[in-house]
Short mmCIF file of C-alpha atoms in Angstrom, two decimals:
data_model
loop_
_atom_site.label_atom_id
_atom_site.label_comp_id
_atom_site.label_asym_id
_atom_site.label_seq_id
_atom_site.Cartn_x
_atom_site.Cartn_y
_atom_site.Cartn_z
CA UNK T 19 87.61 71.69 14.92
CA UNK T 20 90.58 73.94 14.97
CA UNK T 21 92.24 71.57 17.24
CA UNK T 22 91.66 68.81 14.84
CA UNK T 23 93.14 70.84 11.97
CA UNK T 24 96.21 71.55 14.13
CA UNK T 25 96.62 67.97 15.05
CA UNK T 26 96.39 66.86 11.32
CA UNK T 27 99.06 69.50 10.38
CA UNK T 28 101.34 68.15 13.03
CA UNK T 29 100.86 64.64 11.80
CA UNK T 30 101.60 65.69 8.34
CA UNK T 31 104.86 67.22 9.45
CA UNK T 32 105.78 64.10 11.40
CA UNK T 33 105.14 61.81 8.51
CA UNK T 34 106.96 64.02 6.17
CA UNK T 35 110.09 64.17 8.36
CA UNK T 36 109.85 60.29 8.72
CA UNK T 37 109.62 59.90 5.03
CA UNK T 38 112.76 61.95 4.49
CA UNK T 39 114.62 59.81 6.98
CA UNK T 40 113.51 56.60 5.37
CA UNK T 41 114.51 57.92 1.95
CA UNK T 42 118.09 58.77 3.22
CA UNK T 43 118.26 55.14 4.56
CA UNK T 44 117.27 53.81 1.14
CA UNK T 45 113.73 52.53 2.16
CA UNK T 46 111.98 53.89 -0.94
CA UNK T 47 108.67 52.01 -0.52
CA UNK T 48 108.28 53.07 3.00
CA UNK T 49 109.13 56.66 2.15
CA UNK T 50 106.43 56.71 -0.48
CA UNK T 51 103.80 55.45 2.00
CA UNK T 52 104.74 58.09 4.58
CA UNK T 53 104.73 60.91 2.01
CA UNK T 54 101.21 59.68 1.04
CA UNK T 55 100.16 59.61 4.60
CA UNK T 56 101.46 63.19 5.20
CA UNK T 57 99.42 64.45 2.28
CA UNK T 58 96.38 62.48 3.28
CA UNK T 59 96.61 64.23 6.74
CA UNK T 60 97.21 67.71 5.06
CA UNK T 61 96.78 68.31 1.33
CA UNK T 62 98.26 71.74 1.78
CA UNK T 63 101.59 70.44 3.04
CA UNK T 64 103.69 71.78 0.16
CA UNK T 65 106.93 70.21 1.60
CA UNK T 66 105.43 66.69 1.46
CA UNK T 67 104.42 67.18 -2.25
CA UNK T 68 107.76 68.45 -3.14
CA UNK T 69 109.62 65.79 -1.17
CA UNK T 70 107.65 63.02 -2.79
CA UNK T 71 108.21 64.42 -6.19
CA UNK T 72 112.04 64.69 -5.67
CA UNK T 73 112.02 61.07 -4.48
CA UNK T 74 110.17 59.93 -7.70
CA UNK T 75 112.48 62.01 -9.91
CA UNK T 76 115.69 60.58 -8.22
CA UNK T 77 114.09 57.14 -8.86
CA UNK T 78 113.69 57.88 -12.61
CA UNK T 79 109.82 58.30 -12.41
CA UNK T 80 109.81 61.67 -14.17
CA UNK T 81 106.08 61.65 -15.12
CA UNK T 82 105.15 60.73 -11.53
CA UNK T 83 107.34 63.47 -10.18
CA UNK T 84 105.97 66.06 -12.48
CA UNK T 85 102.34 65.10 -11.74
CA UNK T 86 103.14 65.43 -7.93
CA UNK T 87 104.66 68.87 -8.44
CA UNK T 88 101.55 70.03 -10.36
CA UNK T 89 99.29 68.80 -7.68
CA UNK T 90 101.36 70.55 -5.14
CA UNK T 91 100.73 73.89 -6.92
CA UNK T 92 97.04 72.92 -7.35
CA UNK T 93 96.49 72.39 -3.63
CA UNK T 94 99.03 74.72 -2.13
CA UNK T 95 99.37 77.46 -4.66
CA UNK T 96 102.51 78.94 -6.26
CA UNK T 97 105.81 77.90 -4.59
CA UNK T 98 109.33 78.80 -5.55
CA UNK T 99 110.79 75.29 -4.80
CA UNK T 100 108.13 73.46 -6.96
CA UNK T 101 108.57 75.94 -9.79
CA UNK T 102 112.41 75.58 -9.64
CA UNK T 103 112.24 71.75 -9.69
CA UNK T 104 109.71 71.79 -12.64
CA UNK T 105 112.05 74.21 -14.47
CA UNK T 106 115.01 71.77 -13.94
CA UNK T 107 112.69 69.02 -15.32
CA UNK T 108 112.05 71.03 -18.44
CA UNK T 109 115.79 71.66 -18.75
CA UNK T 110 116.35 67.94 -18.69
CA UNK T 111 113.79 67.65 -21.48
CA UNK T 112 115.51 70.39 -23.38
CA UNK T 113 112.42 72.52 -23.39
CA UNK T 114 114.42 75.66 -22.40
CA UNK T 115 111.83 78.36 -23.18
CA UNK T 116 109.39 76.74 -20.83
CA UNK T 117 111.99 76.34 -18.21
CA UNK T 118 112.82 80.07 -18.53
CA UNK T 119 109.16 80.87 -17.78
CA UNK T 120 109.19 78.42 -14.74
CA UNK T 121 112.35 80.07 -13.35
CA UNK T 122 110.66 83.42 -13.83
CA UNK T 123 107.69 82.29 -11.80
CA UNK T 124 109.98 80.89 -9.11
CA UNK T 125 111.76 84.19 -8.75
CA UNK T 126 108.40 86.05 -8.65
CA UNK T 127 107.36 83.73 -5.78
CA UNK T 128 110.50 84.81 -3.86
CA UNK T 129 112.73 87.48 -5.46
CA UNK T 130 115.29 86.66 -2.62
CA UNK T 131 115.65 83.00 -3.75
CA UNK T 132 119.32 82.99 -4.56
CA UNK T 133 119.07 79.24 -5.66
CA UNK T 134 116.49 80.10 -8.37
CA UNK T 135 118.54 83.01 -9.85
CA UNK T 136 121.64 80.83 -9.77
CA UNK T 137 119.95 77.79 -11.47
CA UNK T 138 118.48 80.02 -14.03
CA UNK T 139 121.94 81.75 -14.73
CA UNK T 140 123.40 78.27 -15.21
CA UNK T 141 120.78 77.46 -17.83
CA UNK T 142 121.42 80.64 -19.76
CA UNK T 143 125.22 79.97 -19.50
CA UNK T 144 124.66 76.54 -21.00
CA UNK T 145 122.60 78.14 -23.73
CA UNK T 146 125.51 80.56 -24.38
CA UNK T 147 123.36 83.49 -23.37
CA UNK T 148 126.37 84.90 -21.62
CA UNK T 149 125.14 88.54 -21.17
CA UNK T 150 121.84 87.39 -19.80
CA UNK T 151 123.58 84.85 -17.54
CA UNK T 152 125.74 87.64 -16.02
CA UNK T 153 122.67 89.74 -15.32
CA UNK T 154 121.13 86.69 -13.44
CA UNK T 155 124.26 86.15 -11.44
CA UNK T 156 124.06 89.76 -10.43
CA UNK T 157 120.42 89.25 -9.36
CA UNK T 158 121.55 86.23 -7.34
CA UNK T 159 124.13 88.18 -5.21
CA UNK T 160 121.62 91.05 -4.82
CA UNK T 161 119.07 88.56 -3.48
CA UNK T 162 121.74 87.08 -1.09
CA UNK T 163 124.76 89.34 -0.74
CA UNK T 164 126.76 87.00 1.42
CA UNK T 165 125.97 83.75 -0.24
CA UNK T 166 129.30 82.04 -0.85
CA UNK T 167 127.83 79.79 -3.58
CA UNK T 168 126.71 82.77 -5.59
CA UNK T 169 130.03 84.51 -5.52
CA UNK T 170 131.99 81.29 -6.16
CA UNK T 171 129.90 80.18 -9.17
CA UNK T 172 129.75 83.60 -10.71
CA UNK T 173 133.67 83.89 -10.44
CA UNK T 174 134.02 80.53 -12.21
CA UNK T 175 131.63 81.65 -14.98
CA UNK T 176 133.67 84.74 -15.49
CA UNK T 177 136.84 82.83 -15.53
CA UNK T 178 135.44 80.46 -18.16
CA UNK T 179 134.46 83.60 -20.21
CA UNK T 180 138.13 84.77 -20.03
CA UNK T 181 137.22 87.79 -17.89
CA UNK T 182 140.12 87.11 -15.55
CA UNK T 183 140.34 90.45 -13.73
CA UNK T 184 136.54 90.38 -13.07
CA UNK T 185 136.73 86.79 -11.99
CA UNK T 186 139.62 87.67 -9.45
CA UNK T 187 137.64 90.53 -8.06
CA UNK T 188 134.55 88.23 -7.47
CA UNK T 189 136.66 85.49 -5.92
CA UNK T 190 138.19 88.10 -3.51
CA UNK T 191 134.73 89.47 -2.57
CA UNK T 192 133.52 85.93 -1.91
CA UNK T 193 136.40 85.31 0.32
CA UNK T 194 136.05 88.60 2.13
CA UNK T 195 132.41 87.87 2.92
CA UNK T 196 133.17 84.23 3.87
CA UNK T 197 136.67 84.08 5.28
CA UNK T 198 136.19 80.66 6.83
CA UNK T 199 135.23 78.92 3.50
CA UNK T 200 138.16 76.91 2.15
CA UNK T 201 136.61 76.05 -1.19
CA UNK T 202 136.62 79.70 -2.48
CA UNK T 203 140.29 79.94 -1.57
CA UNK T 204 141.05 76.61 -3.22
CA UNK T 205 139.41 77.78 -6.53
CA UNK T 206 141.14 81.08 -6.18
CA UNK T 207 144.53 79.41 -5.89
CA UNK T 208 143.94 77.28 -8.91
CA UNK T 209 142.77 80.30 -10.81
CA UNK T 210 145.93 82.29 -9.90
CA UNK T 211 148.00 79.28 -10.91
CA UNK T 212 146.49 79.42 -14.31
CA UNK T 213 146.40 83.15 -14.72
CA UNK T 214 149.32 84.57 -12.81
CA UNK T 215 152.06 82.63 -11.05
CA UNK T 216 152.63 79.53 -8.94
CA UNK T 217 154.03 81.63 -6.17
CA UNK T 218 150.75 83.54 -5.67
CA UNK T 219 148.76 80.21 -5.90
CA UNK T 220 151.06 78.69 -3.32
CA UNK T 221 150.43 81.53 -0.82
CA UNK T 222 146.71 81.14 -1.28
CA UNK T 223 146.91 77.40 -0.76
CA UNK T 224 148.80 78.03 2.54
CA UNK T 225 145.98 80.39 3.61
CA UNK T 226 143.31 77.82 2.65
CA UNK T 227 145.20 75.18 4.71
CA UNK T 228 145.19 77.56 7.64
CA UNK T 229 141.39 78.11 7.35
CA UNK T 230 140.54 74.46 7.25
CA UNK T 231 143.44 72.03 7.66
CA UNK T 232 141.07 69.00 7.28
CA UNK T 233 139.73 69.88 3.91
CA UNK T 234 141.34 67.29 1.75
CA UNK T 235 140.79 68.82 -1.69
CA UNK T 236 143.09 71.65 -0.68
CA UNK T 237 146.09 69.43 -0.24
CA UNK T 238 145.24 67.44 -3.32
CA UNK T 239 144.97 70.47 -5.52
CA UNK T 240 148.14 71.98 -4.10
CA UNK T 241 149.87 68.65 -4.73
CA UNK T 242 148.75 68.71 -8.30
CA UNK T 243 150.03 72.17 -8.91
CA UNK T 244 153.44 71.31 -7.38
CA UNK T 245 153.67 68.27 -9.58
CA UNK T 246 152.95 70.34 -12.59
CA UNK T 247 155.72 72.66 -11.47
CA UNK T 248 158.25 69.73 -11.19
CA UNK T 249 158.35 69.74 -7.38
CA UNK T 250 157.90 65.97 -7.19
CA UNK T 251 158.88 65.47 -3.58
CA UNK T 252 156.61 68.33 -2.37
CA UNK T 253 153.74 66.92 -4.26
CA UNK T 254 154.23 63.49 -2.64
CA UNK T 255 154.19 65.21 0.81
CA UNK T 256 151.08 67.07 -0.03
CA UNK T 257 149.32 63.87 -1.13
CA UNK T 258 150.43 62.17 1.94
CA UNK T 259 149.15 65.00 4.04
CA UNK T 260 145.70 64.62 2.27
CA UNK T 261 145.59 60.87 3.02
CA UNK T 262 146.50 61.41 6.60
CA UNK T 263 143.24 63.28 7.10
CA UNK T 264 141.04 60.39 5.95
CA UNK T 265 142.20 57.46 3.96
CA UNK T 266 138.79 56.06 3.33
CA UNK T 267 136.95 58.90 1.70
CA UNK T 268 136.10 59.57 -1.86
CA UNK T 269 138.72 62.33 -1.90
CA UNK T 270 141.28 59.81 -0.76
CA UNK T 271 140.46 57.72 -3.72
CA UNK T 272 141.04 60.73 -5.97
CA UNK T 273 144.25 61.56 -4.18
CA UNK T 274 145.63 58.03 -4.72
CA UNK T 275 144.64 58.18 -8.42
CA UNK T 276 146.41 61.57 -8.84
CA UNK T 277 149.49 60.21 -6.97
CA UNK T 278 149.40 57.16 -9.27
CA UNK T 279 149.53 59.25 -12.39
CA UNK T 280 152.44 61.11 -10.81
CA UNK T 281 154.40 58.04 -10.24
CA UNK T 282 153.65 56.63 -13.72
CA UNK T 283 154.99 59.84 -15.27
CA UNK T 284 158.15 59.46 -13.05
CA UNK T 285 158.58 55.94 -14.40
CA UNK T 286 157.68 54.11 -11.09
CA UNK T 287 155.27 51.79 -12.75
CA UNK T 288 155.11 49.28 -9.81
CA UNK T 289 154.33 52.15 -7.43
CA UNK T 290 151.74 53.48 -9.65
CA UNK T 291 150.06 50.09 -9.87
CA UNK T 292 149.87 49.93 -6.06
CA UNK T 293 148.47 53.38 -5.81
CA UNK T 294 145.72 52.65 -8.44
CA UNK T 295 144.73 49.44 -6.53
CA UNK T 296 144.64 51.34 -3.26
CA UNK T 297 142.39 53.89 -4.94
CA UNK T 298 139.99 51.14 -6.14
CA UNK T 299 139.96 49.62 -2.69
CA UNK T 300 138.60 52.87 -1.39
CA UNK T 301 136.13 53.46 -4.16
CA UNK T 302 135.57 50.70 -6.70
CA UNK T 303 133.27 53.03 -8.75
CA UNK T 304 136.03 55.53 -9.40
CA UNK T 305 135.99 55.32 -13.23
CA UNK T 306 138.97 57.77 -13.57
CA UNK T 307 141.25 55.44 -11.74
CA UNK T 308 140.14 52.37 -13.85
CA UNK T 309 140.82 54.20 -17.03
CA UNK T 310 144.02 55.82 -15.80
CA UNK T 311 145.31 52.30 -14.79
CA UNK T 312 144.21 50.80 -18.19
CA UNK T 313 145.93 53.57 -20.07
CA UNK T 314 149.08 53.14 -18.17
CA UNK T 315 149.14 49.39 -18.98
CA UNK T 316 148.50 50.20 -22.59
CA UNK T 317 151.41 52.61 -22.66
CA UNK T 318 153.56 49.88 -21.21
CA UNK T 319 152.61 47.66 -24.06
CA UNK T 320 150.30 45.48 -21.90
CA UNK T 321 147.29 45.74 -24.13
CA UNK T 322 145.89 42.46 -22.82
CA UNK T 323 146.07 43.57 -19.32
CA UNK T 324 144.51 46.88 -20.23
CA UNK T 325 141.57 45.25 -21.71
CA UNK T 326 141.18 43.04 -18.65
CA UNK T 327 141.04 46.20 -16.40
CA UNK T 328 138.43 47.80 -18.65
CA UNK T 329 136.32 44.66 -18.58
CA UNK T 330 136.66 44.42 -14.79
CA UNK T 331 135.31 47.95 -14.52
CA UNK T 332 132.30 47.17 -16.77
CA UNK T 333 131.65 43.97 -14.83
CA UNK T 334 131.45 45.56 -11.42
CA UNK T 335 130.22 49.11 -12.05
CA UNK T 336 126.79 50.01 -10.53
CA UNK T 337 126.13 53.22 -12.27
CA UNK T 338 127.48 55.31 -15.25
CA UNK T 339 129.80 58.20 -14.11
CA UNK T 340 131.81 60.73 -15.94
CA UNK T 341 135.39 60.10 -16.77
CA UNK T 342 137.23 62.93 -15.01
CA UNK T 343 140.92 62.23 -14.72
CA UNK T 344 143.07 64.38 -12.60
CA UNK T 345 145.55 64.68 -15.47
CA UNK T 346 143.48 67.22 -17.29
CA UNK T 347 143.45 70.90 -17.88
CA UNK T 348 142.68 73.39 -14.97
CA UNK T 349 138.87 73.70 -15.86
CA UNK T 350 138.48 69.96 -15.40
CA UNK T 351 140.62 69.94 -12.21
CA UNK T 352 138.17 72.56 -10.62
CA UNK T 353 135.14 70.27 -11.07
CA UNK T 354 135.60 67.86 -8.17
CA UNK T 355 136.62 70.53 -5.72
CA UNK T 356 133.18 72.37 -6.11
CA UNK T 357 131.02 69.43 -7.23
CA UNK T 358 129.08 69.39 -3.81
CA UNK T 359 127.97 73.01 -4.32
CA UNK T 360 127.16 72.82 -8.03
CA UNK T 361 125.31 69.52 -7.96
CA UNK T 362 121.85 71.01 -8.05
CA UNK T 363 122.87 73.38 -10.91
CA UNK T 364 124.20 70.66 -13.13
CA UNK T 365 122.50 70.48 -16.61
CA UNK T 366 123.19 67.97 -19.41
CA UNK T 367 124.73 69.54 -22.38
CA UNK T 368 125.51 66.28 -24.24
CA UNK T 369 124.24 65.10 -27.63
CA UNK T 370 121.58 62.91 -26.30
CA UNK T 371 118.09 63.29 -27.67
CA UNK T 372 115.47 65.45 -25.92
CA UNK T 373 113.39 63.66 -23.42
CA UNK T 374 110.24 65.31 -24.37
CA UNK T 375 108.54 61.89 -24.89
CA UNK T 376 109.38 61.02 -21.30
CA UNK T 377 106.86 63.60 -19.95
CA UNK T 378 103.12 63.72 -20.08
CA UNK T 379 101.94 67.05 -21.47
CA UNK T 380 99.15 68.84 -19.51
CA UNK T 381 98.09 71.75 -21.44
CA UNK T 382 95.81 72.83 -18.63
CA UNK T 383 98.51 73.17 -16.05
CA UNK T 384 99.14 76.86 -16.87
CA UNK T 385 102.84 76.31 -17.55
CA UNK T 386 102.40 76.39 -21.33
CA UNK T 387 100.10 79.49 -21.05
CA UNK T 388 101.14 81.94 -23.81
CA UNK T 389 100.72 84.83 -21.47
CA UNK T 390 103.22 83.37 -19.12
CA UNK T 391 105.70 82.75 -21.82
CA UNK T 392 105.21 86.28 -23.26
CA UNK T 393 105.86 87.71 -19.82
CA UNK T 394 109.01 85.71 -19.45
CA UNK T 395 110.15 87.05 -22.85
CA UNK T 396 109.41 90.62 -21.78
CA UNK T 397 111.46 90.08 -18.67
CA UNK T 398 114.32 88.74 -20.64
CA UNK T 399 114.31 91.80 -22.93
CA UNK T 400 113.99 94.21 -20.10
CA UNK T 401 116.87 92.58 -18.08
CA UNK T 402 119.14 92.33 -21.14
CA UNK T 403 118.62 96.14 -21.87
CA UNK T 404 118.86 97.27 -18.23
CA UNK T 405 121.38 99.35 -16.55
CA UNK T 406 124.75 97.86 -15.93
CA UNK T 407 125.52 96.64 -12.33
CA UNK T 408 128.07 98.55 -10.45
CA UNK T 409 129.91 96.09 -8.27
CA UNK T 410 132.04 98.68 -6.44
CA UNK T 411 128.96 100.72 -5.48
CA UNK T 412 127.26 97.57 -4.37
CA UNK T 413 130.08 96.54 -2.04
CA UNK T 414 130.30 99.96 -0.60
CA UNK T 415 126.68 100.74 -0.07
CA UNK T 416 125.15 97.35 0.71
CA UNK T 417 128.04 95.54 2.38
CA UNK T 418 130.24 98.29 3.73
CA UNK T 419 133.31 97.02 1.88
CA UNK T 420 136.26 98.86 0.71
CA UNK T 421 136.53 97.54 -2.89
CA UNK T 422 140.08 98.54 -3.49
CA UNK T 423 141.26 96.73 -0.31
CA UNK T 424 139.19 93.57 -1.12
CA UNK T 425 140.52 93.32 -4.66
CA UNK T 426 144.10 93.72 -3.49
CA UNK T 427 143.63 91.26 -0.50
CA UNK T 428 144.53 93.85 2.03
CA UNK T 429 142.76 93.69 5.36
CA UNK T 430 140.71 95.10 6.97
CA UNK T 431 138.08 94.93 4.17
CA UNK T 432 135.18 96.67 5.94
CA UNK T 433 134.75 100.39 5.92
CA UNK T 434 133.32 100.21 9.46
CA UNK T 435 133.29 97.70 12.27
CA UNK T 436 131.03 94.78 11.58
CA UNK T 437 130.35 92.52 14.56
CA UNK T 438 129.09 89.85 12.27
CA UNK T 439 132.26 89.59 10.43
CA UNK T 440 134.09 86.41 11.36
CA UNK T 441 137.59 87.02 12.78
CA UNK T 442 140.54 84.98 11.53
CA UNK T 443 142.37 82.72 13.90
CA UNK T 444 145.91 83.69 13.27
CA UNK T 445 147.23 81.32 15.91
CA UNK T 446 146.65 78.31 13.73
CA UNK T 447 149.84 76.65 12.45
CA UNK T 448 150.39 76.57 8.62
CA UNK T 449 151.79 73.48 7.03
CA UNK T 450 154.95 73.96 5.12
CA UNK T 451 156.65 71.42 2.88
CA UNK T 452 159.99 70.16 3.95
CA UNK T 453 162.98 71.15 1.89
CA UNK T 454 163.95 67.89 0.29
CA UNK T 455 165.38 67.16 -3.09
CA UNK T 456 163.31 65.59 -5.80
CA UNK T 457 163.87 61.80 -6.14
CA UNK T 458 162.87 59.29 -8.64
CA UNK T 459 161.31 56.80 -6.23
CA UNK T 460 158.79 56.99 -3.36
CA UNK T 461 157.68 54.68 -0.64
CA UNK T 462 153.90 54.26 -0.45
CA UNK T 463 152.20 53.74 2.83
#
């Protein structure tokens, strides 16, 4: 009998893995059948319940997804991933109090779940409960002290709150713990550009380029800052450097759009048109490029052509995406660089109506239990009134980091030798812009 049970569990795992593969390939119907087969083989396979639910949610079947998640808990017991996904559904439905109770249950299932703490912190930030959000960010880094996402997102939160000194410290800690991550350095460079000086930002961009020379957003962001500083020739070189890495990626499309705006502002309208067209050849769904091109034509007095461009976009689009132009303030420019790590934390804060009617209410599922909600409220009150978090002590005692050296960027950061600490490769060459004068025209390759 035990051999039969073991065999069924193995079958369930195989079907679940196959289902995930089919989903990635876009074979939704086959993926559903395989998830169903996995559950039929083993009703306690929580990953199959959760995977199927995520598939249905991504397809817009919110009721079906919620029902699968509830069944997953019914057959498998409490699970942090199921509670977290249910919480995100409640956020989408704008039932924030219920989402809080679900996040609480997720963190109770696994207090070391950094993702649950981060998602909850993001919810509280959107609700403008900033003090509590900060407490949850602190919980996240205590749960996973070296998690680069936690330090990065917390730093961005503090920067948005105007706590620039604190944000800088957190960025520096994240970099010290993850010296091979170029994304943190890129955000730190943009942060320093806004808060201190272009010179400091430029040095950090150079450092990021040394860490990962093939990370396109570094060169695009650096080019953007040089353009803002009036260094047009240098900006063009940096955009060209980004395109030389990969001319067919989504980042390449964004680079071409940014370069197009630069040429438009420099009065090179024909060049800007070619760049916008090239951007759309790479990614025809890039709404920012369509709108930038239409705006340029309108500014040139070609209102008919501008309307044609907008109509072309609406005719060929396959999905609704946000209008995120590169010619925006710094907070908007940060978004594409970290989009891949914040995607699972994104919540809608628009003016759309709550989607409560999209969900079937099940009063017997335990999620609306007053005791659970009251427990959540008590946790919120206790956390808000708790002792303040001492970052310096945490760095010293838990991570063996010298806080003063970390904040100043002076290596070595560690108080004692740490074999797990990644060493920098100082032999890598650092790209430097050539010393050329700014010109009014540019050749586009």
